[in-house]
PDB file of C-alpha atoms in Angstrom:
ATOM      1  CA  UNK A   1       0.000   0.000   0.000  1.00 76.00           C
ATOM      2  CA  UNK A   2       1.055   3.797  -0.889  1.00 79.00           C
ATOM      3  CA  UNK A   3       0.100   6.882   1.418  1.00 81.00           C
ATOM      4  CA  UNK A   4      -2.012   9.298   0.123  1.00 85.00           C
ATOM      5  CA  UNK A   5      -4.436  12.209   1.147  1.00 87.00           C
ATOM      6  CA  UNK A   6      -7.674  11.522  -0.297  1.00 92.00           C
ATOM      7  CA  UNK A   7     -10.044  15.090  -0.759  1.00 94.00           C
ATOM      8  CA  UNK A   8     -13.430  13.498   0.359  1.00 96.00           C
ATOM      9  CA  UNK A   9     -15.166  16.682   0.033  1.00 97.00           C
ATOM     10  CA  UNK A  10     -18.496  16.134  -1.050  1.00 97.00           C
ATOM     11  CA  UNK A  11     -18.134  12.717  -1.581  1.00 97.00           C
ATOM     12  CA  UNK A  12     -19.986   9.825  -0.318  1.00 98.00           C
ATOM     13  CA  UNK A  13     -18.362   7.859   3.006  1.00 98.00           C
ATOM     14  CA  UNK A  14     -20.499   4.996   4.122  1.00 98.00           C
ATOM     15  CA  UNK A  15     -20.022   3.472   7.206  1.00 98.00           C
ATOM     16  CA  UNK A  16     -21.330   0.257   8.342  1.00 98.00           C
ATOM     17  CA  UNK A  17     -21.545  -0.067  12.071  1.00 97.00           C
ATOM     18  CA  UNK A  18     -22.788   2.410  14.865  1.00 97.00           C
ATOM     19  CA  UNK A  19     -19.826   1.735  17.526  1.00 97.00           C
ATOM     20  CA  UNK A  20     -17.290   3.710  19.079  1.00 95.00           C
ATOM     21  CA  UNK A  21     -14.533   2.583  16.052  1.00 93.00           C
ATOM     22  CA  UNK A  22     -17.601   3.748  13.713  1.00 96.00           C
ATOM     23  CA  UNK A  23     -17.884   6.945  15.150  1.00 97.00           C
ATOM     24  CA  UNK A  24     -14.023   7.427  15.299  1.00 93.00           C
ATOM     25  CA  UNK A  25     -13.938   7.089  11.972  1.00 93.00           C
ATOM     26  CA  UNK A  26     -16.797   8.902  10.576  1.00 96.00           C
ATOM     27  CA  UNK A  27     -15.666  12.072  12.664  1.00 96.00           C
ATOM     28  CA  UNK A  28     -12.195  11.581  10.669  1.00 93.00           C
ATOM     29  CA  UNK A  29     -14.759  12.016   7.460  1.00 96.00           C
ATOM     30  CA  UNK A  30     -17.199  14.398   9.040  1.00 97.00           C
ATOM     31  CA  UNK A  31     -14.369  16.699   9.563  1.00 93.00           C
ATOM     32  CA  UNK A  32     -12.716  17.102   5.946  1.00 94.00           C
ATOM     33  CA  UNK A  33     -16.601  17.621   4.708  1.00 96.00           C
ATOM     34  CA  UNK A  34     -17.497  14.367   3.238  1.00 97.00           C
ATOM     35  CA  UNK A  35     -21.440  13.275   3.277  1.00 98.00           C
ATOM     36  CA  UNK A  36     -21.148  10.319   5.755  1.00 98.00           C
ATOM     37  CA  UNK A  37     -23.920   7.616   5.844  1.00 98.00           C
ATOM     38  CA  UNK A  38     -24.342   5.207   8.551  1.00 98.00           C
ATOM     39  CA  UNK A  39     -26.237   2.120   8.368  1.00 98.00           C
ATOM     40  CA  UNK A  40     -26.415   0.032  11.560  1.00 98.00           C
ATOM     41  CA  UNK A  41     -29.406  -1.310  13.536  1.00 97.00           C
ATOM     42  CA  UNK A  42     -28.148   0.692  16.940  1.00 97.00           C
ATOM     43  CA  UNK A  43     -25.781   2.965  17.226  1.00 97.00           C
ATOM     44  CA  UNK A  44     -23.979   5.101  20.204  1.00 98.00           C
ATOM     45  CA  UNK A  45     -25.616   8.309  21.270  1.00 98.00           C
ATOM     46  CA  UNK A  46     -23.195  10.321  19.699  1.00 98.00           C
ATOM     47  CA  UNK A  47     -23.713   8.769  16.387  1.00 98.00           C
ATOM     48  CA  UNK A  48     -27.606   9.160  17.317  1.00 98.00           C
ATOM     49  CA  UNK A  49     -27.174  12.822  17.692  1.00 98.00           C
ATOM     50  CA  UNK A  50     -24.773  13.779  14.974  1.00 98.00           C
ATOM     51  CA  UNK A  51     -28.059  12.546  12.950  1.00 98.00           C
ATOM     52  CA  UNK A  52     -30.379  14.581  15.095  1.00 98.00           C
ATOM     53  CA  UNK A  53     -28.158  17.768  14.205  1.00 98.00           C
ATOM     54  CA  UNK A  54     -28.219  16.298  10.304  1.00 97.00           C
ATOM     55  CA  UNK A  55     -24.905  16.238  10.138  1.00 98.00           C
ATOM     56  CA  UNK A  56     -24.982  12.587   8.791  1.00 98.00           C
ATOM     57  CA  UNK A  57     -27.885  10.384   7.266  1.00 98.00           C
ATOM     58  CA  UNK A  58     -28.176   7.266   9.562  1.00 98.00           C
ATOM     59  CA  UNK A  59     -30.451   4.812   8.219  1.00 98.00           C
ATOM     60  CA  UNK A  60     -31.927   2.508  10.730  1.00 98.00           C
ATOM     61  CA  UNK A  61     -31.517  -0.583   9.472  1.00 98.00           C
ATOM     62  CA  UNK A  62     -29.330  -4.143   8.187  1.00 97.00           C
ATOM     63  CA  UNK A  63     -26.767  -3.509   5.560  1.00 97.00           C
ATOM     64  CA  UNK A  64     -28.103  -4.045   1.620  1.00 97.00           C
ATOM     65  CA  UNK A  65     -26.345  -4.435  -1.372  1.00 96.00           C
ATOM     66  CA  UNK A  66     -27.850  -1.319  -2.889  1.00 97.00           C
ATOM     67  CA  UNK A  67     -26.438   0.723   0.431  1.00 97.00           C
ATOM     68  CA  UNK A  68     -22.829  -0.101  -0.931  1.00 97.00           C
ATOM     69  CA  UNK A  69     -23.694   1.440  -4.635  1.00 94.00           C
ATOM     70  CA  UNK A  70     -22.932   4.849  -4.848  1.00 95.00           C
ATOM     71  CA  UNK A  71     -20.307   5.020  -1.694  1.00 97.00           C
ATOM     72  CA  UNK A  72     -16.889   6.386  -2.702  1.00 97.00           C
ATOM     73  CA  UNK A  73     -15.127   4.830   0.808  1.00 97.00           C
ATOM     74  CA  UNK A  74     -16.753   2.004   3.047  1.00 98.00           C
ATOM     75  CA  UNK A  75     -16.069   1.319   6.142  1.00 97.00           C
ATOM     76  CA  UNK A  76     -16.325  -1.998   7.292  1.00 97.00           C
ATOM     77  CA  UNK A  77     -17.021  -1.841  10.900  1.00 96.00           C
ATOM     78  CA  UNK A  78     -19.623  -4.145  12.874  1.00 96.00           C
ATOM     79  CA  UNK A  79     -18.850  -6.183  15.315  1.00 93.00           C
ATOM     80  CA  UNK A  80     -19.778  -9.133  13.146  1.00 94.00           C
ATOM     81  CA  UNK A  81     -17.178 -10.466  10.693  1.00 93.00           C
ATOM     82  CA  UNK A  82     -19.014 -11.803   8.592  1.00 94.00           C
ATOM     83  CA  UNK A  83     -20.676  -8.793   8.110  1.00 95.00           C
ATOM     84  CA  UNK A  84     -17.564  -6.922   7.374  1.00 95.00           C
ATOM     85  CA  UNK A  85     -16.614  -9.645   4.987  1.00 94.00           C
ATOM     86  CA  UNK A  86     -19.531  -9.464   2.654  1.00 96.00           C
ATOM     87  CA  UNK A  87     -18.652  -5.470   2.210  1.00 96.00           C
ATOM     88  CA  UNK A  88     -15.500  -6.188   1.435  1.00 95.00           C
ATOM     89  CA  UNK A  89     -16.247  -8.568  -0.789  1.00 95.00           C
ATOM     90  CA  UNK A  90     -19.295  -7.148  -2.388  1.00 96.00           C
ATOM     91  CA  UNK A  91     -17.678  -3.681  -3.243  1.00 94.00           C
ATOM     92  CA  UNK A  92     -16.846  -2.710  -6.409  1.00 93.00           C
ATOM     93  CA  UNK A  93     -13.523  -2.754  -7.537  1.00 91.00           C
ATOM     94  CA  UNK A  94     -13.117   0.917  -8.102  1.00 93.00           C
ATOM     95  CA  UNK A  95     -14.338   1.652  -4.138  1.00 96.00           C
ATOM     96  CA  UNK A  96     -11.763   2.793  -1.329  1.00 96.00           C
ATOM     97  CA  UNK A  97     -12.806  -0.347   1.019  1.00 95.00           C
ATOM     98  CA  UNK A  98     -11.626   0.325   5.087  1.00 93.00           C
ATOM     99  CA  UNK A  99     -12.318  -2.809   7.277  1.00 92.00           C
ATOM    100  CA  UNK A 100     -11.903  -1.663  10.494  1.00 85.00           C
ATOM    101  CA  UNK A 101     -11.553  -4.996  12.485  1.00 81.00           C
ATOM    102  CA  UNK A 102      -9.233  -6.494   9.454  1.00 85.00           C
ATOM    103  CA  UNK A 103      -7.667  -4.491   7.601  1.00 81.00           C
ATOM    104  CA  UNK A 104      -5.599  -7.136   4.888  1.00 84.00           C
ATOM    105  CA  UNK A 105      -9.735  -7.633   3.972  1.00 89.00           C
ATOM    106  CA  UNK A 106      -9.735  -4.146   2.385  1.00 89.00           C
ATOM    107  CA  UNK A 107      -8.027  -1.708   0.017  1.00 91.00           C
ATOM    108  CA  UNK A 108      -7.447   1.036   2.412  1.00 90.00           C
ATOM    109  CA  UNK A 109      -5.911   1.637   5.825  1.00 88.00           C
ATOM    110  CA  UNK A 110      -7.159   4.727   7.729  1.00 87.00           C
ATOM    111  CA  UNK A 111      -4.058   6.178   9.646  1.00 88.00           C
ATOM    112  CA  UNK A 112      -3.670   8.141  12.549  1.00 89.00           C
ATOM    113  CA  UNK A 113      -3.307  11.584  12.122  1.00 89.00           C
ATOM    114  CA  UNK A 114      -2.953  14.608  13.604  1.00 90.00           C
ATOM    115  CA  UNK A 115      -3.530  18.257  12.133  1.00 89.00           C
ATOM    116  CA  UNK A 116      -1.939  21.195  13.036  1.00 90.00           C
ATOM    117  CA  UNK A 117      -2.621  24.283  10.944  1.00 89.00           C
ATOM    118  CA  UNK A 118      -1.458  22.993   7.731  1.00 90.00           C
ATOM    119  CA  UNK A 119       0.247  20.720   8.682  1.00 92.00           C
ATOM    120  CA  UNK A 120      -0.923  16.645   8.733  1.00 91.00           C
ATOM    121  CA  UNK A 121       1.008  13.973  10.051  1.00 92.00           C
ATOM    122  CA  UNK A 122      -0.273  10.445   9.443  1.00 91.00           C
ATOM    123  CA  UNK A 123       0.958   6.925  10.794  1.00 93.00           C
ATOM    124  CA  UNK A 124       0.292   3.721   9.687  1.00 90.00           C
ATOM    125  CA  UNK A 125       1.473   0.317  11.166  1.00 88.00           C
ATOM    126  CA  UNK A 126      -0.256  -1.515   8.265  1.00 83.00           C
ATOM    127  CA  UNK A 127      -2.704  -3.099  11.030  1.00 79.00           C
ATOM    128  CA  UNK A 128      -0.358  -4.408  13.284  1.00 84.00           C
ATOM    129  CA  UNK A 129      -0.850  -1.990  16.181  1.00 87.00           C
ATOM    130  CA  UNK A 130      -3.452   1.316  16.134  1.00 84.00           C
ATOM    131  CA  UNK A 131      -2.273   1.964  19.778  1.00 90.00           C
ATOM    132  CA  UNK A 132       1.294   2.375  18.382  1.00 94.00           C
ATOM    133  CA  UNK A 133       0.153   4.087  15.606  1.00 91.00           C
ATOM    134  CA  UNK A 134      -1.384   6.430  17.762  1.00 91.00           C
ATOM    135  CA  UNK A 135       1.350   6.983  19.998  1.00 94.00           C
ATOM    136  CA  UNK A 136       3.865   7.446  17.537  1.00 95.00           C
ATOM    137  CA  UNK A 137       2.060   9.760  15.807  1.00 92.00           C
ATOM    138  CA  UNK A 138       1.002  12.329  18.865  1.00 92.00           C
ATOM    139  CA  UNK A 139       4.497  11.792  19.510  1.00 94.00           C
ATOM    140  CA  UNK A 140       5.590  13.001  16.437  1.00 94.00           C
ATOM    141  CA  UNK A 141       3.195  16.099  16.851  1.00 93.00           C
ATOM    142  CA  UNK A 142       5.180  17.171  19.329  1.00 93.00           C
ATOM    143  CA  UNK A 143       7.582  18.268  17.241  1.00 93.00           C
ATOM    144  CA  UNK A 144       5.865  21.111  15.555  1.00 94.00           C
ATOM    145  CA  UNK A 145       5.007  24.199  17.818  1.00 94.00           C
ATOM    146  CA  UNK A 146       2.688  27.304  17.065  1.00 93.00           C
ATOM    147  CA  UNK A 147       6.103  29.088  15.676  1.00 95.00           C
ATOM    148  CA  UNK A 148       6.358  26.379  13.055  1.00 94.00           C
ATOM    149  CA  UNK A 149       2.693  25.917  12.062  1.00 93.00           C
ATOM    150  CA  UNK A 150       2.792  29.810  11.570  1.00 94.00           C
ATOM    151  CA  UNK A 151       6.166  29.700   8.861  1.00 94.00           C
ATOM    152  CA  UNK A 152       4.115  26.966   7.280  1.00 93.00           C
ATOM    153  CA  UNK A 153       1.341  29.059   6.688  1.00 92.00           C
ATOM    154  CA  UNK A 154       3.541  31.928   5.493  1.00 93.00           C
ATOM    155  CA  UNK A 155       5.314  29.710   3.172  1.00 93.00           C
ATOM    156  CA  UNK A 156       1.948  28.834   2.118  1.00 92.00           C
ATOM    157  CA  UNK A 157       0.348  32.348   1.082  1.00 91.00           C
ATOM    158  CA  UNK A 158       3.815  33.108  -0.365  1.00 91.00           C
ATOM    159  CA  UNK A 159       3.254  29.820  -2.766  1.00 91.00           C
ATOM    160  CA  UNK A 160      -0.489  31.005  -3.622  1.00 90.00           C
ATOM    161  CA  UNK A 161       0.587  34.734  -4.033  1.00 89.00           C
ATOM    162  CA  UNK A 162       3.525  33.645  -6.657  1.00 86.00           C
ATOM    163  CA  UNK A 163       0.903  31.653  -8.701  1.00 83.00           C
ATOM    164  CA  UNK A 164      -1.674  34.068  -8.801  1.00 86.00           C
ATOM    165  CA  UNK A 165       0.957  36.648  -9.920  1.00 84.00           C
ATOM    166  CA  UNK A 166       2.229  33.889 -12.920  1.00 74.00           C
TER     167      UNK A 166
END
């Protein structure tokens, strides 16, 4: 697998679960603007709400193959396996596939990441450890203070400035 940032503006993010590693995802998601659907029987009050405040469609319910259609990512993640199999497996080839519980059965690992200003670090362990993912990447963080994020942004409007001008 390659890194990459993926602009999910706009596009369609389905998620397939309504747990707490549903919700951590889907905030990931919510965050960069994407339209997130859920589709899970139950899910935690926080997913509840964020529907409440429309912020994402949650449709009540089993997972169909006609939910799957028109997604740009999946994300695989029920508590069932099996479950999170038959996404995997019944996505199209062109669809960014993230199975949360196993993540050789998809086509995409979600990293952790951290944002500062304009600034995003991302770590991967290829599935082998989120918590060390996580660690190493807050860890990383650390390295960047408010004096730093603000010379990135600088060096930022000076790039945008010497396009417009060309």
């Amino acid at each position: 697998m390659i890194p990459l940032h993926i602009n999910v503006k706009d596009k369609i993010v389905l998620v397939v679960g309504g747990g707490k590693i549903a919700l951590r995802r889907l905030l990931l998601f919510l965050e960069e603007g994407a339209n997130v659907i859920v589709v899970s029987p139950e899910v935690v009050a926080e997913i509840k709400e964020l529907s409440n405040q429309k912020k994402l469609l949650w449709l009540e319910k089993e997972v169909e193959f006609s939910d799957l259609e028109h997604a740009f990512i999946i994300i695989a993640a029920t508590n069932v396996p099996a479950i999170n199999e038959w996404i995997a497996e019944n996505a199209r080839i062109n669809q960014l596939i993230n199975v949360a519980s196993e993540a050789e059965k998809g086509n995409v690992i979600v990293p952790k990441s951290v944002k500062k200003g304009r600034l995003t670090l991302s770590v991967s362990t290829n599935g082998a450890s989120p918590i060390l993912a996580k660690q190493i990447c807050e860890q990383l963080s650390l390295q960047f203070d408010d004096q730093f994020i603000e010379e990135l942004d600088q060096m930022y409007e000076k790039r945008m400035n010497k396009k417009r001008k060309n």
